[in-house]
CSV table of C-alpha atoms and ligand atoms in Angstrom, one decimal:
chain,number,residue,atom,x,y,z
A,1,UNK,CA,38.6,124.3,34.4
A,2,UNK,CA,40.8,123.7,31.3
A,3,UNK,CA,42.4,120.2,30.5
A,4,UNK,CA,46.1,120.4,31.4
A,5,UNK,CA,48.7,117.7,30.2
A,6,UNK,CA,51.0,116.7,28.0
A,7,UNK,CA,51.3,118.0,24.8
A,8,UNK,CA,54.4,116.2,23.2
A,9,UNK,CA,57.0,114.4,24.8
A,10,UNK,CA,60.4,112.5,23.0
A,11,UNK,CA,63.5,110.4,25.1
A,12,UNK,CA,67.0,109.9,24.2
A,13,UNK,CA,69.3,107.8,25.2
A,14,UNK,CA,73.3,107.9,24.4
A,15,UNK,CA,74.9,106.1,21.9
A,16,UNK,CA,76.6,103.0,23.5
A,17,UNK,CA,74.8,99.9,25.0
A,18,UNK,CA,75.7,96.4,26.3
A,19,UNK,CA,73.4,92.9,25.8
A,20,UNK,CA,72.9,91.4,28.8
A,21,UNK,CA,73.5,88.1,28.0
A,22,UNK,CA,77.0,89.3,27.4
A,23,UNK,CA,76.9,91.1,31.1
A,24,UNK,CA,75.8,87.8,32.6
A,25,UNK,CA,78.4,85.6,30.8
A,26,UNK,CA,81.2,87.8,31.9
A,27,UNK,CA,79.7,87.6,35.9
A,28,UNK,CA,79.3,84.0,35.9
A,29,UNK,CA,75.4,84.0,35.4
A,30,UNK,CA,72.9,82.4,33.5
A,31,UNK,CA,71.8,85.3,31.0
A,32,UNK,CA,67.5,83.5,31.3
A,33,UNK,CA,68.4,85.6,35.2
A,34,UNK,CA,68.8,88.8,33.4
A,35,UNK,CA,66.7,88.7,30.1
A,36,UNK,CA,63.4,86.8,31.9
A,37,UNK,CA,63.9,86.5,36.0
A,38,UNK,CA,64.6,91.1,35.5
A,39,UNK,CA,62.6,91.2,32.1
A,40,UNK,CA,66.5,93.4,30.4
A,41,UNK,CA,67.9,92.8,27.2
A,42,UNK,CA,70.1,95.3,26.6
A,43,UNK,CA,71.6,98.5,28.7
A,44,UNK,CA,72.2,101.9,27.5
A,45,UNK,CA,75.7,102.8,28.8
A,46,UNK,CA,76.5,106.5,29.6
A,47,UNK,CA,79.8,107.5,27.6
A,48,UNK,CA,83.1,109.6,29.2
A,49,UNK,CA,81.3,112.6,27.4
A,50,UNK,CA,77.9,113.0,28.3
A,51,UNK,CA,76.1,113.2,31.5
A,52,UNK,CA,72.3,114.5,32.6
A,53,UNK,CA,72.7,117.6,31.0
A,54,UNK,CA,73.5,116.6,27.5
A,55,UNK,CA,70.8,113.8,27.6
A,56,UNK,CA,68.2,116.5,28.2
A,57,UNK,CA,69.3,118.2,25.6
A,58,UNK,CA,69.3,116.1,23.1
A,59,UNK,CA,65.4,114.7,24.5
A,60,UNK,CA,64.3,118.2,24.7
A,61,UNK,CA,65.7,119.6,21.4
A,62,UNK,CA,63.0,118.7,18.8
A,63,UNK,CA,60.6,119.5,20.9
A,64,UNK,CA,62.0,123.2,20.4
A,65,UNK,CA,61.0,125.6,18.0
A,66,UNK,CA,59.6,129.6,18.1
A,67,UNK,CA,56.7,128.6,19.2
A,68,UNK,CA,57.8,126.6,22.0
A,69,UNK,CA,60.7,128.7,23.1
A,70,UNK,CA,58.4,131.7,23.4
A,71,UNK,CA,55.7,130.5,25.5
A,72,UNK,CA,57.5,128.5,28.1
A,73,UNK,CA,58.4,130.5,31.1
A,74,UNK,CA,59.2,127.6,33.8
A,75,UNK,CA,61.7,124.5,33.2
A,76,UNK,CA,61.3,122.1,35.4
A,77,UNK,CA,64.6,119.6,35.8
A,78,UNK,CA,63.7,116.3,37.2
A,79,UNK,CA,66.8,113.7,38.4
A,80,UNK,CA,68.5,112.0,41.2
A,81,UNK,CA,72.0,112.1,39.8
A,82,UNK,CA,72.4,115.9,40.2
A,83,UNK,CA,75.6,117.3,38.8
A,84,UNK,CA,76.0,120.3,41.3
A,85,UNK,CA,74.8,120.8,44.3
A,86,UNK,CA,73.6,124.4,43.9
A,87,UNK,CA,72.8,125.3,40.0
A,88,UNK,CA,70.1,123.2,39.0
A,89,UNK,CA,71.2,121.1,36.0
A,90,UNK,CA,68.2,122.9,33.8
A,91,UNK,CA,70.1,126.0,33.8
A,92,UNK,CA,72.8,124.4,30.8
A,93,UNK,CA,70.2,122.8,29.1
A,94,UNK,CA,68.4,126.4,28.9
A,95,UNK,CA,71.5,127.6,27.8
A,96,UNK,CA,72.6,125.1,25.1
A,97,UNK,CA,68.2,125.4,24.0
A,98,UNK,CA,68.9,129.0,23.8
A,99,UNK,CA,65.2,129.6,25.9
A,100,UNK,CA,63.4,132.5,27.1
A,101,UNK,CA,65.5,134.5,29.4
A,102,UNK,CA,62.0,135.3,31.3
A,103,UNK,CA,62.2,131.3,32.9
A,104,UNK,CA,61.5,130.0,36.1
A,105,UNK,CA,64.0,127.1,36.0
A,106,UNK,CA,64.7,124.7,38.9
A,107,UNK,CA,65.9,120.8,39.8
A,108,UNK,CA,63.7,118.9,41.9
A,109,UNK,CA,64.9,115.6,43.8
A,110,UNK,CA,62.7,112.9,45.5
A,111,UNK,CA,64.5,109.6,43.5
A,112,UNK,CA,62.8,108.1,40.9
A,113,UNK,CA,59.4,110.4,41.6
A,114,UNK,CA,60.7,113.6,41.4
A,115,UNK,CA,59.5,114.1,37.6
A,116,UNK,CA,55.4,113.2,38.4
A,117,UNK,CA,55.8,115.9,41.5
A,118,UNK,CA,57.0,118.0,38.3
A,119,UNK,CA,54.0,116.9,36.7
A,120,UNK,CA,51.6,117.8,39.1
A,121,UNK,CA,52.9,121.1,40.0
A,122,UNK,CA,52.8,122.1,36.4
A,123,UNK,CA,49.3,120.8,36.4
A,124,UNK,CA,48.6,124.0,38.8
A,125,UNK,CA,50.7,126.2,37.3
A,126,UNK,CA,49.1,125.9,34.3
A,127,UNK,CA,45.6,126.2,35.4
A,128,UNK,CA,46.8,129.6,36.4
A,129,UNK,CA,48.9,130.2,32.8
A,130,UNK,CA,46.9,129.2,30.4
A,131,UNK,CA,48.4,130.6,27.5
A,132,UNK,CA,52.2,129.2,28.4
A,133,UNK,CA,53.7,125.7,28.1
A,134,UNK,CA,55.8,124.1,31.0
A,135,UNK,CA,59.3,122.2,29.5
A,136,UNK,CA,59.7,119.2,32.0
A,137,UNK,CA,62.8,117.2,31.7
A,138,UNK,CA,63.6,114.0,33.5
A,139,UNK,CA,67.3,112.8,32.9
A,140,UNK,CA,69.2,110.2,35.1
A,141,UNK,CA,72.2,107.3,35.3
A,142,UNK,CA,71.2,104.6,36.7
A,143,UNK,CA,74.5,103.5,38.9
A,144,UNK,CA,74.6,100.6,41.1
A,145,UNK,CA,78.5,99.6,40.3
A,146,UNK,CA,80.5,96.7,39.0
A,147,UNK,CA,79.8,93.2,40.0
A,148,UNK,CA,76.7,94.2,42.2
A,149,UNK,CA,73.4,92.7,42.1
A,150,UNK,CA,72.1,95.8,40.9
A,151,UNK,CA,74.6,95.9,38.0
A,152,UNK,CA,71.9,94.1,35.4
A,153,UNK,CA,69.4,97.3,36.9
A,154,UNK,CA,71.5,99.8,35.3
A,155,UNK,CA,70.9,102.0,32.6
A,156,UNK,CA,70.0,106.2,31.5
A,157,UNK,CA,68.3,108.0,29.6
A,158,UNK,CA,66.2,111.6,29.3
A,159,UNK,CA,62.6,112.2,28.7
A,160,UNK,CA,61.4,115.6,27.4
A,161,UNK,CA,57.6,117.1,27.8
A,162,UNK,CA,55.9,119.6,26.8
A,163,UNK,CA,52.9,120.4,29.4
A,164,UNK,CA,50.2,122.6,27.9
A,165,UNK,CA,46.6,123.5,28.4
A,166,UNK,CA,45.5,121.6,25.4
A,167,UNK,CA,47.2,118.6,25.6
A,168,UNK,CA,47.9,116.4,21.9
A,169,UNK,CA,49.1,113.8,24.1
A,170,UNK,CA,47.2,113.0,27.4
A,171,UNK,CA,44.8,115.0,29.9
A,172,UNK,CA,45.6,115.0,33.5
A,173,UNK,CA,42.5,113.9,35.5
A,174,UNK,CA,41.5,115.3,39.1
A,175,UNK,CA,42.2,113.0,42.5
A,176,UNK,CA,45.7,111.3,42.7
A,177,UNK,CA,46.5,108.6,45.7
A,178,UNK,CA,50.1,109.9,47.0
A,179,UNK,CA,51.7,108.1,49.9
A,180,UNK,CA,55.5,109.1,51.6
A,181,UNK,CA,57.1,106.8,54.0
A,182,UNK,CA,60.6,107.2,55.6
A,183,UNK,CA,62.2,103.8,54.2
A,184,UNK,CA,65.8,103.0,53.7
A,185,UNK,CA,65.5,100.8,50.7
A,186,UNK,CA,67.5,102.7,48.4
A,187,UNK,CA,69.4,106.5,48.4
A,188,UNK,CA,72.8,107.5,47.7
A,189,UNK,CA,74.9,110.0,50.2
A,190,UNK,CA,76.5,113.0,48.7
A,191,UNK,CA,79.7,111.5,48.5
A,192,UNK,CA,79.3,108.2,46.3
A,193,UNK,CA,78.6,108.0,42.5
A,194,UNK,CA,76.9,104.8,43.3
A,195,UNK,CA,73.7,104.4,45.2
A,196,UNK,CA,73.0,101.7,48.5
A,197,UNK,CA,70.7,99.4,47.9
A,198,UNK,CA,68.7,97.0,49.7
A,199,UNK,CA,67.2,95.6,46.2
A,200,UNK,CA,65.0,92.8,47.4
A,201,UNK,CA,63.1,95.0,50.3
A,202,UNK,CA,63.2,97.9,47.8
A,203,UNK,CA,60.6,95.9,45.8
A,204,UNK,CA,59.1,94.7,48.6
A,205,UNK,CA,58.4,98.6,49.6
A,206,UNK,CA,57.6,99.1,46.1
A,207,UNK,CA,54.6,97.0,45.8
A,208,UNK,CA,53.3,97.2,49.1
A,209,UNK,CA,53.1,101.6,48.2
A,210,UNK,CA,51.3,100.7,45.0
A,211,UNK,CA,48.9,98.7,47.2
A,212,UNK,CA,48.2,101.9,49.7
A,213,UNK,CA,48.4,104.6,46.9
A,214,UNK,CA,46.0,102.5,44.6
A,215,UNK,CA,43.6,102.7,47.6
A,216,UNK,CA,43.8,106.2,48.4
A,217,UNK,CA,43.3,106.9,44.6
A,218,UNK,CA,40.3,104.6,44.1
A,219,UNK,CA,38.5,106.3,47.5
A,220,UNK,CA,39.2,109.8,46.1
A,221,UNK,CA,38.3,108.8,42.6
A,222,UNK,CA,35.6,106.6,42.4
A,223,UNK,CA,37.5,104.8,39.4
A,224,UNK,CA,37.4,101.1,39.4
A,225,UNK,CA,40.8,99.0,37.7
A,226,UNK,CA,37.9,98.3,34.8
A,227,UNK,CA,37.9,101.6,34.2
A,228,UNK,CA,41.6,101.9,32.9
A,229,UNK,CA,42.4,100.2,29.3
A,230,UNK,CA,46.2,100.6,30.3
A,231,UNK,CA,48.4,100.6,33.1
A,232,UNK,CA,51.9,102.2,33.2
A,233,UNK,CA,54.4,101.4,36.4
A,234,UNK,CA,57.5,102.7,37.7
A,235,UNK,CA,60.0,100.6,35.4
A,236,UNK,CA,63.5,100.0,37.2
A,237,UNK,CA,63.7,96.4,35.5
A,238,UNK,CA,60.6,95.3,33.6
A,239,UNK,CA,59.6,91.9,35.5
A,240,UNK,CA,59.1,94.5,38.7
A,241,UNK,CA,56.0,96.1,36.5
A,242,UNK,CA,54.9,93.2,35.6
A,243,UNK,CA,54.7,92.4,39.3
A,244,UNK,CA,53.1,95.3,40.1
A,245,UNK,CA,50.4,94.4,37.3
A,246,UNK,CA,50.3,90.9,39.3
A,247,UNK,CA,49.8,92.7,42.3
A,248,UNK,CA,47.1,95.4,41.7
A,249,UNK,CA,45.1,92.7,39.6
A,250,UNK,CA,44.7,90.4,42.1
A,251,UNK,CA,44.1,93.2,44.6
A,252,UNK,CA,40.8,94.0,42.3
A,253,UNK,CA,40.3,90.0,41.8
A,254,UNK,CA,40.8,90.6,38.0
A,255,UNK,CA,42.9,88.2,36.1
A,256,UNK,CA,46.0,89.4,35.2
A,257,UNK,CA,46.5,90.5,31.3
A,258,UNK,CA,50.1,91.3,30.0
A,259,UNK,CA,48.1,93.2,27.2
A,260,UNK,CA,47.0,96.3,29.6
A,261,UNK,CA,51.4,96.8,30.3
A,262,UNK,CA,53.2,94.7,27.7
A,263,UNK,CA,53.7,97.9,25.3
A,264,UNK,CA,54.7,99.9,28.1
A,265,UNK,CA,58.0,97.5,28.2
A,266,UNK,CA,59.0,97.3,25.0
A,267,UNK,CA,61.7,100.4,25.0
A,268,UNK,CA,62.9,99.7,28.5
A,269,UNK,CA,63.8,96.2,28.0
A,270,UNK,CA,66.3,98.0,25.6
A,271,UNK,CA,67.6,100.9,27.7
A,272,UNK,CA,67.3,99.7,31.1
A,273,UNK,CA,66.6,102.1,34.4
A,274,UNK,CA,66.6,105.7,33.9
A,275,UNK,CA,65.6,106.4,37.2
A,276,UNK,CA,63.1,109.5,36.7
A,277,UNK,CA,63.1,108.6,33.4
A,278,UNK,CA,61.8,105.7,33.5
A,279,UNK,CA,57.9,106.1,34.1
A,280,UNK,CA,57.7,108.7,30.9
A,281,UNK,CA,60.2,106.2,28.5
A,282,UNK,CA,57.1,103.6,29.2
A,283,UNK,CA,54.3,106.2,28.3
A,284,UNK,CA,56.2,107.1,25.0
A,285,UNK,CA,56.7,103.5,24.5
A,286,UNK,CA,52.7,102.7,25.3
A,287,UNK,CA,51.6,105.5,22.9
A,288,UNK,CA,53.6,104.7,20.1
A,289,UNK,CA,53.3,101.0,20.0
A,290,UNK,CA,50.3,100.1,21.3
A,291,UNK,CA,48.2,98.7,18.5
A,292,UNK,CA,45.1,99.7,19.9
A,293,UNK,CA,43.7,102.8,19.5
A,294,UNK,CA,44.2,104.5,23.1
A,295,UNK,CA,41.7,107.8,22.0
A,296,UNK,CA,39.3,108.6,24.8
A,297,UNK,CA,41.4,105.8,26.9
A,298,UNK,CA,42.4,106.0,30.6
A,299,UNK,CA,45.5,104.8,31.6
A,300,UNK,CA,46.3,104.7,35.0
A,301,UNK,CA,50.3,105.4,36.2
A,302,UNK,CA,52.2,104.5,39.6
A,303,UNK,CA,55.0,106.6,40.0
A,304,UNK,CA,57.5,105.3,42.7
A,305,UNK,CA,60.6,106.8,44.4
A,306,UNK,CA,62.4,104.9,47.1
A,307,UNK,CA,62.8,106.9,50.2
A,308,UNK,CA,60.4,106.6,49.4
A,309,UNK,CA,57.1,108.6,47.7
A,310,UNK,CA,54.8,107.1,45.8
A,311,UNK,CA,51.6,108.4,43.7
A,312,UNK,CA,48.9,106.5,41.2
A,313,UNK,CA,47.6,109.0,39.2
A,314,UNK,CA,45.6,108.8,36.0
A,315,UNK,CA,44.9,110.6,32.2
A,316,UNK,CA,42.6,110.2,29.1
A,317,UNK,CA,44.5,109.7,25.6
A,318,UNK,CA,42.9,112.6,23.6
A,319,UNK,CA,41.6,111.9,20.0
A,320,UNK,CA,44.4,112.4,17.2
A,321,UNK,CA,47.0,111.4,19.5
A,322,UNK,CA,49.0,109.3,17.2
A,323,UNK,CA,50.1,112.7,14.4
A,324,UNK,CA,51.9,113.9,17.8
A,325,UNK,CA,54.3,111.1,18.2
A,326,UNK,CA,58.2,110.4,18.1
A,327,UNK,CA,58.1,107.1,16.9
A,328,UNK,CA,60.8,107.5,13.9
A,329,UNK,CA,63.0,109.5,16.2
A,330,UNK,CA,63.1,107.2,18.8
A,331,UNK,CA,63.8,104.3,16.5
A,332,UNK,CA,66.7,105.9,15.4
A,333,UNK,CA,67.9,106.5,18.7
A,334,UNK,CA,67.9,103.1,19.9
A,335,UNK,CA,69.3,101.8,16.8
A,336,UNK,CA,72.1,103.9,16.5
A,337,UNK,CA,73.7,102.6,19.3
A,338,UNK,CA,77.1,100.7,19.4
A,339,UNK,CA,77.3,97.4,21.4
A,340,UNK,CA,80.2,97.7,23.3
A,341,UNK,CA,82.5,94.9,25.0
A,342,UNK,CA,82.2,94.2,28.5
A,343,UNK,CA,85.7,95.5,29.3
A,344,UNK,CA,84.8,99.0,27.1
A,345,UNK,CA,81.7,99.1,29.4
A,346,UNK,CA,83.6,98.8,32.5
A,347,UNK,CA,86.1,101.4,31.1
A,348,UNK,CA,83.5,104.0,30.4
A,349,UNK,CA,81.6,103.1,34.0
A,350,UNK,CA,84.9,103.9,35.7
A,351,UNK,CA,85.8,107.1,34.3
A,352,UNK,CA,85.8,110.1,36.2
A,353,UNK,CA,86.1,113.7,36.8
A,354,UNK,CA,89.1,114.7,39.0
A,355,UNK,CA,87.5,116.3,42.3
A,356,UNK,CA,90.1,118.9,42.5
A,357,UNK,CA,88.3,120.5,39.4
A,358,UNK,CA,91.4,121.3,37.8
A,359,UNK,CA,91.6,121.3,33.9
A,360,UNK,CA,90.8,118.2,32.2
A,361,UNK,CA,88.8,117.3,28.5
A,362,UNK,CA,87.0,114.8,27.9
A,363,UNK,CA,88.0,111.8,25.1
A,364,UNK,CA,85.7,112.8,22.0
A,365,UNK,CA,83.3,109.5,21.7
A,366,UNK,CA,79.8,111.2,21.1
A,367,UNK,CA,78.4,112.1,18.0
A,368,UNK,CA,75.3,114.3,18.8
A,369,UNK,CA,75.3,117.9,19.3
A,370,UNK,CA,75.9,118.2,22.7
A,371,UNK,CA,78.8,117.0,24.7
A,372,UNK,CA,80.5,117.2,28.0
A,373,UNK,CA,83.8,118.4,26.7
A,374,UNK,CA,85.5,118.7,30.0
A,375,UNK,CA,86.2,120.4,33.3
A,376,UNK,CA,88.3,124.0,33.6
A,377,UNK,CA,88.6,125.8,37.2
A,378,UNK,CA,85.5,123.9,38.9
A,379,UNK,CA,83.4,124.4,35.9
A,380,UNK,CA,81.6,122.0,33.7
A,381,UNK,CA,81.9,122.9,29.8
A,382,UNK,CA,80.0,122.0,27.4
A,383,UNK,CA,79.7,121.8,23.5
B,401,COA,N1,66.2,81.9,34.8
B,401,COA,C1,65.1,82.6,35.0
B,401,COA,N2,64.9,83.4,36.1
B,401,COA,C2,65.9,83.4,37.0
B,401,COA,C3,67.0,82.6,36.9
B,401,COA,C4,67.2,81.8,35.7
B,401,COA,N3,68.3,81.1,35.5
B,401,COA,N4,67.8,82.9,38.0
B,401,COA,C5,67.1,83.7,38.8
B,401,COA,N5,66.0,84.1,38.2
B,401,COA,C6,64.9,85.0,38.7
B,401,COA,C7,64.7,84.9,40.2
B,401,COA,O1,63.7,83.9,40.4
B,401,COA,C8,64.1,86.3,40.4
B,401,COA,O2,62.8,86.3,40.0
B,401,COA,P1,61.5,86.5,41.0
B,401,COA,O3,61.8,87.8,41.8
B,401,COA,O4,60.3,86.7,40.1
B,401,COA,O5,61.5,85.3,41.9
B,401,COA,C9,64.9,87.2,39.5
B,401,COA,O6,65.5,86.4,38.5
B,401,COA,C10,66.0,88.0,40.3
B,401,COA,O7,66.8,87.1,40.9
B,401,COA,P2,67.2,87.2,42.5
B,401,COA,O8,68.2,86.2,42.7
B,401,COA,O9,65.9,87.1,43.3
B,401,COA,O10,67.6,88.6,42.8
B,401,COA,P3,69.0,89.3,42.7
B,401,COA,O11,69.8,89.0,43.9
B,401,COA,O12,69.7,89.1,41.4
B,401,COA,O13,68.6,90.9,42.8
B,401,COA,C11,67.3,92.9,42.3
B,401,COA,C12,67.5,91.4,42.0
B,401,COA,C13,66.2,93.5,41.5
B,401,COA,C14,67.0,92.9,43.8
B,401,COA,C15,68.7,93.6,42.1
B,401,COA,O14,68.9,93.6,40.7
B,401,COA,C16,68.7,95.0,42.6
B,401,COA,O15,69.1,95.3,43.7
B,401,COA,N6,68.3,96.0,41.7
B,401,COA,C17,68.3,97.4,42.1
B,401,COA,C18,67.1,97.8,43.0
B,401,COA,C19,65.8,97.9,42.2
B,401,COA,O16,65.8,97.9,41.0
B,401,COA,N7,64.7,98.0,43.0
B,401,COA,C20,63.4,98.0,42.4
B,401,COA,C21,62.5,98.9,43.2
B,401,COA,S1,62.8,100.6,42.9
């Protein structure tokens, strides 16, 4: 069988951002609660004129050139905070990337997994299409709303892949641990922008389906926790990885070593949650600033969605890894960003688009190339 993986992947995030310390000053907190007790510095912040679909665009756009748009036939759209609830959200990204007309494209939904189901049913199709490349986006907005105690677990932000049979970036192994449980720690009915949350059992769900999916992994695998150099979790604040690390060590009677996730951290504790996001944000952030060489490496990856689905899954860092990153680009995107005031946050949080869909333009606050530039007769436009 052929290796199957990934082959390049870049994030983006918008433009606008809040410190938390400023968050927990203006909610009466002590800003140590936010920056060490949730392990969050600072919050990307999604502006009036950009949603899910311009944030994949953005992530997925260097990754395009002739070569790319040529050979990939599937797109595979990865989110919880669908924008439609019919045409999948990767339709106007393939539009605005101007992609192969001859393209399987569709949204998939299980929370914050939905993206490593993407993943894995690539991994097939692949096998099967050897010669084409799979374009999986995973784009989200983390909302929780004003004055909740999920505000401070906010955040968004895209990831882009490219999924190939010879993978620059990491090989997919064989034998995955997958558990699903009907749980009510976290899910958000069609009518509310903001999801219900039951936060503390939600990571009490969380660990305890690491703990079963490890288990089912390790049986089908054979692969002992020694045998992975680095560890990449689920990341809806960064203290809940680090818990998970805690948890799975001490499971395997290992001591714990911030070393095997620390790197994994670094760019979330500057964007926050990004929901499907999230899991990919850490790989980028592993790969690129890891100062140990991760060639021939294993890393193993927990992938959670409340609902809730869970998966621990593994791959090998191929050699020459390091000419295939995005480590410029993404420093530009994160330090491009504005800090906005905590009133200007709440501003931007509680715009909206009129239900009625009648005609209505967005104000003109992004800079990058694509933007949400309003609404006219039900119909989103963009720019
Ligand atoms: N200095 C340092 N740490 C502090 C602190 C201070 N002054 N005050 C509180 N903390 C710590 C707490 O001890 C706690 O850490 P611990 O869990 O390691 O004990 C942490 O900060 C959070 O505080 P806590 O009061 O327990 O929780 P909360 O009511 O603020 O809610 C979440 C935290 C995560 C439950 C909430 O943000 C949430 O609902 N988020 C959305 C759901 C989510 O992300 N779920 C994850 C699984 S998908």
């Amino acid at each position: 069988m052929s290796t199957v993986g990934i082959d390049a992947i870049r994030f983006y995030t918008p433009a606008f951002a809040i410190r938390l310390p400023d968050l927990a000053r203006a909610r009466g907190v002590d800003p140590d609660k936010y920056t060490i007790g949730l392990g969050q510095e600072v919050m990307s912040i999604m502006p009036p004129d950009e949603d899910i679909v311009t944030m994949a665009a953005h992530a997925a756009l260097p990754l395009i050139t002739d070569e790319t748009k040529e050979k990939i036939h599937l797109l595979l759209f990865a989110t919880e905070s669908g924008v439609d609830n019919s045409k999948a959200a990767g339709l106007w990204v393939h539009n605005l990337l101007h992609l192969h007309p001859s393209c399987r494209v569709v949204e998939l939904k299980q929370a914050c997994y939905s993206a490593t189901c993407a993943l894995q049913l690539a991994h097939s199709y692949l096998h099967h299409h050897p010669n084409e490349k799979v374009l999986l986006i995973a784009s989200d907005n983390a909302r929780y709303g004003l004055h909740t105690a999920g505000e401070p677990t906010q955040g968004c932000g895209a990831v882009a892949m490219i999924l190939s049979a010879s993978p620059k970036l990491l090989a997919l192994e064989e034998h995955q641990g997958v558990v699903a449980d009907h749980v009510m720690d976290f899910w958000r009915p069609t009518y509310r922008t903001e999801a219900v949350v039951d936060g503390k059992y939600s990571t009490k769900v969380y660990l305890n389906t690491l703990q079963s999916c490890w288990k089912s992994y390790e049986q089908a695998s054979g692969r002992r926790f020694e045998d992975h150099a680095r560890f990449c979790y689920h990341i809806p604040f960064t203290r809940m990885a680090e818990k998970a690390h805690e948890r799975l060590s001490k499971a395997a009677s290992i001591p714990f070593n911030q070393e095997q996730i620390e790197h994994e951290l670094i760019y979330s504790r500057q964007i926050g949650n990004a929901y499907t996001a999230s899991l990919y944000i850490g790989l980028a952030s592993l790969l690129e600033l890891d100062a140990l060489d991760l060639s021939d490496k294993r890393i193993g990856f927990f992938s959670y969605g409340s609902g809730c689905v869970g998966e621990f899954f593994s791959g090998v860092v191929p050699e020459g890894y390091r000419e295939h990153l995005g480590l410029s680009f993404h420093k530009k995107i994160l330090d491009r960003r504005a800090t906005l005031t905590i009133p200007e946050y709440e501003e931007f949080f509680t715009y909206t688009l009129k239900e009625d869909g009648s005609a209505q333009t967005t104000p003109n606050v992004s800079a990058g190339p694509f933007r949400l530039t309003g609404v006219s007769n039900h119909e989103r436009l963009y720019g």
